[in-house]
Amino acid sequence: MEDFSLDAILLFTAVATAGSLSSAAAITRTSPATLSRQINRLEEITGCALFLRTPAGYRLTEDGRELLDRCRPLLAIRDDLKTWRNATQGPGVRVSAGTWTALFLSRNLGRIWRPSDPHRIVLQTTEARLGIAHRQIDIGLRNGPPTEANLAGRKLVDVAYAPYRSRYLAGDVVPGWIAVHPDHAVTRSARWVLENHAANCVIFASAPRTLLDLLHMQAGRAVLPCIIGDTDPGLVRDGSTIDELAEEQWLVLHDETRHRKEIRTVADRIVDLVTASSECYAGKLGHE
């Protein structure tokens, strides 16, 4: 007796689900003639009529419904394999960065990702340090070297911070401070404003990114990294760089995955982009 063909079984289930050869052909990307031949062959092998052919389409017979029921475990295995394949492929190259670094990467997206790339970019904006060691992300941009085992790090640039105000705010106005609310002040720059200018804070925001919007609304002054403030034409410095906030930016990768082609490609592009802007990061191109 001739064995069942898995291809024929899958095509049979497609017709059974779609209800017609033309609809099943569109789903399976085969021709109606091929579907018809496969179903006829299955009926020869089983010795049963599997469908009633009507002008309205293909309707399962009693034997056809029984065969479909027996095929369901096979379909479940196929779906499970699809899920597994998608999981192993992953969502793309996952890059974790703080608010301001993520904004800089977004403004220069074309430098780190191109539509022709075979991979996608997942940019995870967070002030938390996500676990590269536990594969939560693929590339981390941090303000210090890695301390966990199995991680590789590379220092990229020195990072400077300064106070900024709107370019269009009247020069004789002494603006108050815009700060991240104490409940959400997790970064060094956010805590610095609270520690040094709490009495003069006029507006609080729950997220660092909102500070930039408030600056453009001429609501006051706020601390930003120079790579953001000095590259924004609507802002000017409102004081010198803040020595206490000077830090470094590091690119961190997992030892076991850093040589994967897509991760290496994105990491190299980030290195090129950030290091090309090293003087701006360090606050050497701005004006007060």
Coordinates of C-alpha atoms in Angstrom, one line a residue:
M1 CA 0.0 0.0 0.0
E2 CA 1.3 3.5 -0.9
D3 CA 2.3 5.6 2.1
F4 CA 0.6 9.0 2.8
S5 CA 2.5 12.0 1.7
L6 CA 2.9 14.7 4.3
D7 CA 2.7 17.3 1.5
A8 CA -0.6 15.8 0.4
I9 CA -2.0 15.8 3.9
L10 CA -1.1 19.5 4.4
L11 CA -2.7 20.4 1.1
F12 CA -5.8 18.3 2.1
T13 CA -6.2 20.2 5.3
A14 CA -5.8 23.5 3.5
V15 CA -8.7 22.7 1.1
A16 CA -10.8 21.4 4.1
T17 CA -10.2 24.6 5.9
A18 CA -10.6 27.0 3.0
G19 CA -13.6 25.2 1.4
S20 CA -12.5 25.6 -2.2
L21 CA -9.5 24.9 -4.4
S22 CA -9.0 28.5 -5.4
S23 CA -8.9 29.8 -1.8
A24 CA -6.6 26.9 -0.7
A25 CA -4.3 27.6 -3.7
A26 CA -3.9 31.2 -2.6
I27 CA -3.0 30.1 0.9
T28 CA -0.6 27.3 -0.1
R29 CA 0.8 29.1 -3.1
T30 CA 0.1 26.1 -5.3
S31 CA -2.2 25.7 -8.3
P32 CA -5.8 24.4 -8.1
A33 CA -4.7 21.6 -10.5
T34 CA -2.0 20.5 -8.1
L35 CA -4.5 20.5 -5.2
S36 CA -7.0 18.5 -7.2
R37 CA -4.4 15.9 -8.1
Q38 CA -3.2 15.5 -4.5
I39 CA -6.8 15.1 -3.2
N40 CA -7.6 12.6 -5.9
R41 CA -4.5 10.6 -5.0
L42 CA -5.5 10.7 -1.3
E43 CA -8.9 9.3 -2.2
E44 CA -7.2 6.5 -4.1
I45 CA -5.0 5.7 -1.2
T46 CA -7.7 5.8 1.4
G47 CA -10.4 4.3 -0.8
C48 CA -12.8 7.0 0.4
A49 CA -14.4 10.0 -1.1
L50 CA -13.1 12.9 1.1
F51 CA -15.0 15.8 -0.5
L52 CA -18.3 16.5 -2.1
R53 CA -17.6 18.6 -5.1
T54 CA -20.3 21.3 -5.5
P55 CA -20.6 24.5 -7.5
A56 CA -20.2 26.3 -4.1
G57 CA -16.9 24.6 -3.3
Y58 CA -15.5 21.5 -1.6
R59 CA -17.4 20.1 1.4
L60 CA -16.0 17.3 3.6
T61 CA -17.7 13.9 3.6
E62 CA -17.9 11.9 6.8
D63 CA -14.7 10.1 5.9
G64 CA -13.1 13.5 5.1
R65 CA -14.0 14.8 8.5
E66 CA -12.5 11.7 10.1
L67 CA -9.3 12.2 8.2
L68 CA -9.1 15.8 9.2
D69 CA -9.5 14.9 12.8
R70 CA -6.7 12.4 12.5
C71 CA -4.5 15.1 10.9
R72 CA -4.9 17.6 13.8
P73 CA -2.0 16.3 15.8
L74 CA 0.2 16.7 12.7
L75 CA -1.0 20.3 12.3
A76 CA -0.3 20.9 16.0
I77 CA 3.3 19.7 15.5
R78 CA 3.6 22.0 12.5
D79 CA 2.4 25.0 14.4
D80 CA 4.7 24.2 17.3
L81 CA 7.6 24.0 14.9
K82 CA 6.7 27.4 13.5
T83 CA 6.6 28.9 17.0
W84 CA 10.0 27.3 17.8
R85 CA 11.5 28.7 14.6
N86 CA 10.3 32.2 15.4
A87 CA 11.6 32.0 18.9
T88 CA 15.0 30.9 17.8
Q89 CA 15.2 33.6 15.2
G90 CA 14.4 36.1 17.9
P91 CA 12.9 39.6 17.4
G92 CA 16.1 41.1 15.9
V93 CA 19.1 42.8 17.4
R94 CA 18.0 44.1 20.8
V95 CA 19.8 47.3 21.9
S96 CA 19.3 48.7 25.4
A97 CA 20.1 52.4 26.1
G98 CA 19.1 55.1 28.4
T99 CA 16.7 57.9 27.4
W100 CA 19.3 60.3 25.9
T101 CA 21.4 57.6 24.2
A102 CA 18.3 56.1 22.7
L103 CA 17.3 59.5 21.4
F104 CA 20.7 60.1 19.8
L105 CA 20.5 56.6 18.2
S106 CA 17.0 57.4 16.9
R107 CA 18.1 60.7 15.4
N108 CA 20.8 58.8 13.6
L109 CA 18.9 55.6 12.8
G110 CA 20.2 55.5 9.2
R111 CA 23.7 55.1 10.6
I112 CA 23.0 51.9 12.5
W113 CA 20.2 50.3 10.5
R114 CA 19.2 50.2 6.8
P115 CA 16.0 48.9 5.2
S116 CA 18.1 46.4 3.2
D117 CA 19.4 44.8 6.4
P118 CA 18.3 41.2 6.9
H119 CA 17.8 41.9 10.6
R120 CA 15.5 44.3 12.6
I121 CA 16.5 46.6 15.4
V122 CA 14.7 46.5 18.8
L123 CA 15.6 49.7 20.7
Q124 CA 14.7 49.2 24.3
T125 CA 14.8 52.6 26.1
T126 CA 15.2 52.2 29.8
E127 CA 17.3 53.6 32.6
A128 CA 17.5 50.1 34.1
R129 CA 20.5 47.9 33.4
L130 CA 19.0 45.0 31.5
G131 CA 20.7 41.6 31.7
I132 CA 23.0 40.9 28.8
A133 CA 24.3 37.9 30.7
H134 CA 20.8 36.5 30.8
R135 CA 20.1 37.3 27.1
Q136 CA 17.5 40.0 27.8
I137 CA 19.3 42.1 25.2
D138 CA 22.1 41.7 22.7
I139 CA 23.9 45.1 23.0
G140 CA 23.9 47.4 26.0
L141 CA 25.1 51.0 26.1
R142 CA 26.1 51.8 29.7
N143 CA 27.8 54.4 31.7
G144 CA 30.5 52.0 32.9
P145 CA 32.3 48.7 32.1
P146 CA 30.6 45.4 32.6
T147 CA 30.9 43.7 36.0
E148 CA 29.1 40.4 35.1
A149 CA 30.8 37.3 33.9
N150 CA 30.9 36.4 30.2
L151 CA 30.5 40.0 29.1
A152 CA 32.8 42.0 26.9
G153 CA 33.0 45.8 27.0
R154 CA 34.5 48.7 25.1
K155 CA 34.7 52.3 26.2
L156 CA 33.4 54.5 23.5
V157 CA 33.4 58.2 24.7
D158 CA 33.5 60.5 27.6
V159 CA 30.1 62.1 28.3
A160 CA 29.6 65.6 29.6
Y161 CA 26.4 67.3 31.0
A162 CA 25.4 70.9 31.1
P163 CA 22.4 73.1 31.9
Y164 CA 20.3 74.3 28.9
R165 CA 17.5 76.7 28.2
S166 CA 15.5 77.6 25.2
R167 CA 17.3 79.9 22.7
Y168 CA 14.1 82.0 22.5
L169 CA 13.8 82.6 26.2
A170 CA 14.4 86.3 27.0
G171 CA 18.0 86.8 28.1
D172 CA 17.1 88.8 31.2
V173 CA 14.8 86.0 32.5
V174 CA 16.3 83.8 35.2
P175 CA 14.5 80.5 34.6
G176 CA 13.6 78.0 37.3
W177 CA 14.7 74.4 37.1
I178 CA 12.8 71.6 35.4
A179 CA 13.5 68.3 37.1
V180 CA 12.6 64.7 37.1
H181 CA 10.3 64.0 40.1
P182 CA 12.0 62.5 43.1
D183 CA 10.0 59.3 42.7
H184 CA 11.5 58.7 39.3
A185 CA 14.9 60.3 39.6
V186 CA 17.1 57.2 39.0
T187 CA 19.9 58.8 36.9
R188 CA 22.8 60.7 38.3
S189 CA 21.8 63.9 36.4
A190 CA 18.3 63.8 37.7
R191 CA 19.5 63.4 41.3
W192 CA 22.0 66.2 40.9
V193 CA 19.3 68.7 40.1
L194 CA 17.3 67.7 43.1
E195 CA 20.4 67.7 45.4
N196 CA 21.5 71.1 44.2
H197 CA 18.5 73.1 43.1
A198 CA 15.4 71.5 44.7
A199 CA 14.3 74.9 46.1
N200 CA 14.3 76.4 42.6
C201 CA 12.5 73.6 40.8
V202 CA 9.3 74.9 39.1
I203 CA 8.2 71.9 37.1
F204 CA 8.6 68.1 37.7
A205 CA 8.4 65.4 35.1
S206 CA 8.0 61.7 35.5
A207 CA 10.4 60.8 32.7
P208 CA 13.7 62.4 31.5
R209 CA 12.5 62.7 27.9
T210 CA 9.8 65.2 29.0
L211 CA 12.5 67.6 30.1
L212 CA 13.4 68.3 26.5
D213 CA 9.8 69.1 25.5
L214 CA 9.5 71.5 28.5
L215 CA 12.7 73.2 27.5
H216 CA 11.3 73.9 24.1
M217 CA 8.2 75.3 25.7
Q218 CA 10.5 77.8 27.5
A219 CA 9.5 76.4 30.9
G220 CA 12.9 76.7 32.5
R221 CA 16.3 75.2 32.5
A222 CA 17.3 71.6 32.7
V223 CA 20.4 69.4 32.6
L224 CA 21.0 67.4 29.5
P225 CA 24.0 65.5 28.0
C226 CA 25.9 67.7 25.6
I227 CA 25.3 65.3 22.7
I228 CA 21.6 66.2 23.0
G229 CA 21.7 69.8 24.1
D230 CA 24.5 71.1 21.8
T231 CA 22.9 69.4 18.7
D232 CA 19.5 70.9 19.3
P233 CA 19.2 74.3 17.4
G234 CA 16.4 75.4 19.7
L235 CA 18.6 75.2 22.9
V236 CA 21.6 77.1 24.3
R237 CA 23.8 76.3 27.3
D238 CA 22.9 78.1 30.5
G239 CA 26.2 77.4 32.3
S240 CA 29.3 75.4 32.2
T241 CA 29.6 71.6 32.0
I242 CA 29.0 69.9 35.3
D243 CA 32.2 68.2 36.4
E244 CA 30.3 65.9 39.0
L245 CA 28.3 64.4 36.2
A246 CA 31.1 63.5 33.8
E247 CA 30.9 59.8 32.9
E248 CA 31.9 57.3 30.3
Q249 CA 29.8 55.4 27.7
W250 CA 30.6 51.8 27.2
L251 CA 29.3 49.3 24.6
V252 CA 28.7 45.9 26.2
L253 CA 28.1 42.5 24.5
H254 CA 27.8 38.9 25.5
D255 CA 31.0 36.8 24.8
E256 CA 29.0 34.0 23.2
T257 CA 26.9 36.1 20.9
R258 CA 29.0 39.1 20.0
H259 CA 30.4 37.5 16.9
R260 CA 27.0 36.8 15.4
K261 CA 26.9 38.6 12.1
E262 CA 23.9 40.8 12.8
I263 CA 25.0 41.7 16.3
R264 CA 28.5 42.5 15.1
T265 CA 27.2 44.7 12.3
V266 CA 25.0 46.8 14.6
A267 CA 27.7 47.0 17.2
D268 CA 30.3 48.2 14.7
R269 CA 27.9 50.8 13.3
I270 CA 27.1 52.1 16.8
V271 CA 30.8 52.3 17.6
D272 CA 31.5 54.3 14.4
L273 CA 28.5 56.7 15.1
V274 CA 29.3 57.4 18.7
T275 CA 33.1 57.7 18.3
A276 CA 32.6 60.1 15.4
S277 CA 30.7 62.3 17.8
S278 CA 33.2 62.0 20.7
E279 CA 34.0 65.8 20.9
C280 CA 30.3 66.6 21.1
Y281 CA 29.7 63.9 23.7
A282 CA 32.5 65.4 25.8
G283 CA 31.0 68.9 25.5
K284 CA 33.9 70.4 23.5
L285 CA 31.7 71.7 20.6
G286 CA 29.1 73.6 22.5
H287 CA 28.8 77.3 23.5
E288 CA 27.5 79.0 26.5

